[in-house]
mmCIF file of C-alpha atoms in Angstrom:
data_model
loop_
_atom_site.group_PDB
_atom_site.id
_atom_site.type_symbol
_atom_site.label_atom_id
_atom_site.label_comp_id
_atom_site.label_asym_id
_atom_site.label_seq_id
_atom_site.Cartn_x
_atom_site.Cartn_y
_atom_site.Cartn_z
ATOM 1 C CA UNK A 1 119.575 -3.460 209.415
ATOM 2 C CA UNK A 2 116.416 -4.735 208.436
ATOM 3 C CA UNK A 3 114.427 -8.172 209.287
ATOM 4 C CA UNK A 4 113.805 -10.038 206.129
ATOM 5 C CA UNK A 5 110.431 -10.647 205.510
ATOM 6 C CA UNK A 6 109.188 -13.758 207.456
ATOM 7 C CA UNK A 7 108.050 -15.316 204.077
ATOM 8 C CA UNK A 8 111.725 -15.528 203.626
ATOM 9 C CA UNK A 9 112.817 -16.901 206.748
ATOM 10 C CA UNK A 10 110.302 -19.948 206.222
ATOM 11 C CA UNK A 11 111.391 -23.098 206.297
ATOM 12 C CA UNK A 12 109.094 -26.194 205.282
ATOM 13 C CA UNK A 13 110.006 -28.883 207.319
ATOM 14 C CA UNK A 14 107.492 -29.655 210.338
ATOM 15 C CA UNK A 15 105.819 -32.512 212.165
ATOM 16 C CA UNK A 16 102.534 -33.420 213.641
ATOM 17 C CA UNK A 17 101.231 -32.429 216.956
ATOM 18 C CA UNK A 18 98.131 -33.041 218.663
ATOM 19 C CA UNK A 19 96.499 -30.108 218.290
ATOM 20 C CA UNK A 20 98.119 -29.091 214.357
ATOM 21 C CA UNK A 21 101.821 -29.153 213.480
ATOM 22 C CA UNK A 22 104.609 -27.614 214.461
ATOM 23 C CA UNK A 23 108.004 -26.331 212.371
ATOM 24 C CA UNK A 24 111.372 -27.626 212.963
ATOM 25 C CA UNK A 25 113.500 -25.047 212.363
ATOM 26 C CA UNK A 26 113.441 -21.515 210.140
ATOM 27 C CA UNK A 27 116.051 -19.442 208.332
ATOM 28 C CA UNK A 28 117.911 -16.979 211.130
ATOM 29 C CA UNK A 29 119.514 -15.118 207.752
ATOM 30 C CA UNK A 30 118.207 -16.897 204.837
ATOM 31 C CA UNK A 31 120.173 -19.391 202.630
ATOM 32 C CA UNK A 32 123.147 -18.794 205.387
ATOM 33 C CA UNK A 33 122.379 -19.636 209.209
ATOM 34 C CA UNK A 34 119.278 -22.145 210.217
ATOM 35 C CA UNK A 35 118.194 -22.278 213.822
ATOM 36 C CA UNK A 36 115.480 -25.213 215.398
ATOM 37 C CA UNK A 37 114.832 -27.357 217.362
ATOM 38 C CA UNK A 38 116.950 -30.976 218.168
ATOM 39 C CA UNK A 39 116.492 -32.326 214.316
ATOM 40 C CA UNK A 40 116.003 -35.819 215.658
ATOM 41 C CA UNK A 41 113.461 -37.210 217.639
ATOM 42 C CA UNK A 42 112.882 -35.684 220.751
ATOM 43 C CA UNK A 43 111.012 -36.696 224.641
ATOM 44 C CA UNK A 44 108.339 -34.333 224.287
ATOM 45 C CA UNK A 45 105.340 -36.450 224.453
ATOM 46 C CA UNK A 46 104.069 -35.143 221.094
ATOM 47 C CA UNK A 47 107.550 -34.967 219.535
ATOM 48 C CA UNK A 48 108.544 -35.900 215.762
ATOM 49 C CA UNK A 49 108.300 -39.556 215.182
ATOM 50 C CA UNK A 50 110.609 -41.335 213.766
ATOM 51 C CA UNK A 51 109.825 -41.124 209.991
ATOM 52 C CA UNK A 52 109.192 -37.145 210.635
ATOM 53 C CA UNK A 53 112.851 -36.956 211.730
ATOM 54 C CA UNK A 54 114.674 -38.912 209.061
ATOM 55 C CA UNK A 55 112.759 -36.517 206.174
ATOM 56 C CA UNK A 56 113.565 -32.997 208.324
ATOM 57 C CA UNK A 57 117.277 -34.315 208.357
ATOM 58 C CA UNK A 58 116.662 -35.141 204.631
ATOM 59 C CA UNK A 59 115.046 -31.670 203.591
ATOM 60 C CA UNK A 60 118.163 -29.956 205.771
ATOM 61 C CA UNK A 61 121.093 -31.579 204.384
ATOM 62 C CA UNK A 62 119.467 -32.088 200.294
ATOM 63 C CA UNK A 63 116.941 -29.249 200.140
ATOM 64 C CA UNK A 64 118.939 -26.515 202.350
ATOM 65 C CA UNK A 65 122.378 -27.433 201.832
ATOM 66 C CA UNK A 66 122.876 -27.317 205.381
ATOM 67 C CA UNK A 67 126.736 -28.866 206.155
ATOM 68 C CA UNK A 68 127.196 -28.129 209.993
ATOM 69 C CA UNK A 69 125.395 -28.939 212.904
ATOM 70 C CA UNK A 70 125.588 -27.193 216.439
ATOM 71 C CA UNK A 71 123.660 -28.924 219.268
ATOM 72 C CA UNK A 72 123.446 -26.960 222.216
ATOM 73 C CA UNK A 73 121.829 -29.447 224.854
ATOM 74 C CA UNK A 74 124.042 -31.034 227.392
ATOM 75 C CA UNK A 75 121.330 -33.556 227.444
ATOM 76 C CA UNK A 76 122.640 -35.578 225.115
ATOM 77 C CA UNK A 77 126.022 -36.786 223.924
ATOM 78 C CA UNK A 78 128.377 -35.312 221.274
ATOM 79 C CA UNK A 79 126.864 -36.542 217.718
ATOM 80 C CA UNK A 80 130.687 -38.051 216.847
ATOM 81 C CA UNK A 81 130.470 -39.818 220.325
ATOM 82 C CA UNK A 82 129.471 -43.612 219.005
ATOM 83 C CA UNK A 83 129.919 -45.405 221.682
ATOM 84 C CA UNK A 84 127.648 -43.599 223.949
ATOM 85 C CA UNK A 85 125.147 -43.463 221.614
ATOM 86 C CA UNK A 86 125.301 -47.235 221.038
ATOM 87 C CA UNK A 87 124.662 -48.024 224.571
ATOM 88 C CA UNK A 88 127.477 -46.856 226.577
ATOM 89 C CA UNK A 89 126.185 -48.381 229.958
ATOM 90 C CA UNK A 90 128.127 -46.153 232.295
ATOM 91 C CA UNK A 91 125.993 -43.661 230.366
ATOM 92 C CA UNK A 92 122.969 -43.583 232.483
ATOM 93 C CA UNK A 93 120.589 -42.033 230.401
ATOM 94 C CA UNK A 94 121.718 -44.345 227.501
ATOM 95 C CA UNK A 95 119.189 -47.195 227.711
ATOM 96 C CA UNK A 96 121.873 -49.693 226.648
ATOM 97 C CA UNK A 97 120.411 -51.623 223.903
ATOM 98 C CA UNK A 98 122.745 -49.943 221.266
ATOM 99 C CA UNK A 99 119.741 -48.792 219.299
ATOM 100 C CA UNK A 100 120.794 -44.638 218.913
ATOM 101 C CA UNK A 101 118.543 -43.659 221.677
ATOM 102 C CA UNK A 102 119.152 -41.568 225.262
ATOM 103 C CA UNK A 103 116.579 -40.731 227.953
ATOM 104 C CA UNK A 104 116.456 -37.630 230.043
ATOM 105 C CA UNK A 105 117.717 -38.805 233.420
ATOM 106 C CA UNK A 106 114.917 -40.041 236.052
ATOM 107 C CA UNK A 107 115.565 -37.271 237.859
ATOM 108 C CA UNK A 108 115.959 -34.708 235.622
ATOM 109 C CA UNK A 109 112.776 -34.697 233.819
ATOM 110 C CA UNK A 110 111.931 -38.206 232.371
ATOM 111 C CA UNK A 111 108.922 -37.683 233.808
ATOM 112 C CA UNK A 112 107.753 -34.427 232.071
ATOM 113 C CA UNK A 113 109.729 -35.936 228.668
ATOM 114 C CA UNK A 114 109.810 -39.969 228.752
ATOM 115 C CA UNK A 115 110.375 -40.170 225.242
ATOM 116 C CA UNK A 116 114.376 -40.180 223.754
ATOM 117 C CA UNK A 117 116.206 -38.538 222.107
ATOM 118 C CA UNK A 118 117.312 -39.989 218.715
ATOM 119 C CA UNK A 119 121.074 -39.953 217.357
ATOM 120 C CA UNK A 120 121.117 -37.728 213.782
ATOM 121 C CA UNK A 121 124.360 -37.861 212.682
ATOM 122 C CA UNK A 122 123.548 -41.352 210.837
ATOM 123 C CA UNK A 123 120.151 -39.733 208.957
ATOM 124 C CA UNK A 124 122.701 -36.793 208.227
ATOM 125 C CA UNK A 125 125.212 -38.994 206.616
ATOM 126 C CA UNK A 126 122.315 -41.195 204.922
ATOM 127 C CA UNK A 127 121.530 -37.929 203.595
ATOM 128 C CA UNK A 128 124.495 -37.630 202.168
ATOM 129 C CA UNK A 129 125.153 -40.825 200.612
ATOM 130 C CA UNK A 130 128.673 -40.500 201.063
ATOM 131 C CA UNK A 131 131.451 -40.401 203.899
ATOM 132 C CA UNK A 132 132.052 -36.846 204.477
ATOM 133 C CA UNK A 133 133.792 -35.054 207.707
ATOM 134 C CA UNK A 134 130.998 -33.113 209.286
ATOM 135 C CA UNK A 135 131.006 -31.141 212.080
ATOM 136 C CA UNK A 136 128.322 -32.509 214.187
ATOM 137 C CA UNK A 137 128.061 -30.902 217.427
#
């Protein structure tokens, strides 16, 4: 099997670093399977703002087609999971105002990352425009 040519595998969604910008995500096998980063904002200290986020999801769901979403991180909670996203406050990392956001834990690298973590399903059905059933973890 051959690689595709990386031209292919290009995606053009990225966001602005301090030093230059960085992608989100790129084709694994093009037009099929996408693999990135956390497509919301993220506690890097030079993450995606806010605005960078909301037009990646955009781009994904309108531009790419893209219909399922796999997060990885146990950081966070499930993308279906509301009411820990909305400020859960037996959540810990949730910072309780009901605003979509979740923290690294103080002792498990809020310090390195003090930034959130945004909930995406919302930009992801905003993309959409309508009420769909996605699978969103």
């Amino acid at each position: 099997y051959a690689s595709p040519p990386s031209k292919e595998l290009y995606f053009p969604s990225s966001y602005k670093q301090k030093y230059g910008s960085r992608g989100f995500c790129n084709w694994l096998i093009p037009n099929h399977v996408m693999i990135g980063q956390y497509p919301g904002m993220t506690p890097e200290k030079h993450g995606p703002t806010e605005e960078e986020a909301q037009l990646h999801v955009h781009k994904m769901v309108n531009d790419a087609r893209i219909r399922a979403f796999y997060c990885l991180q146990s950081e966070v909670p499930s993308q279906d999971d509301y009411k820990s996203w909305n400020g859960n406050v037996n959540a810990v990392h949730v910072d309780g105002n009901g605003n979509g956001k979740v923290q690294l834990p103080i002792d498990g690298g809020r310090r390195d990352f003090p930034g959130y973590f945004t909930h995406y399903a919302p930009l992801v059905e905003l993309a959409l425009d309508v009420d769909v059933d996605l699978d969103l973890d």
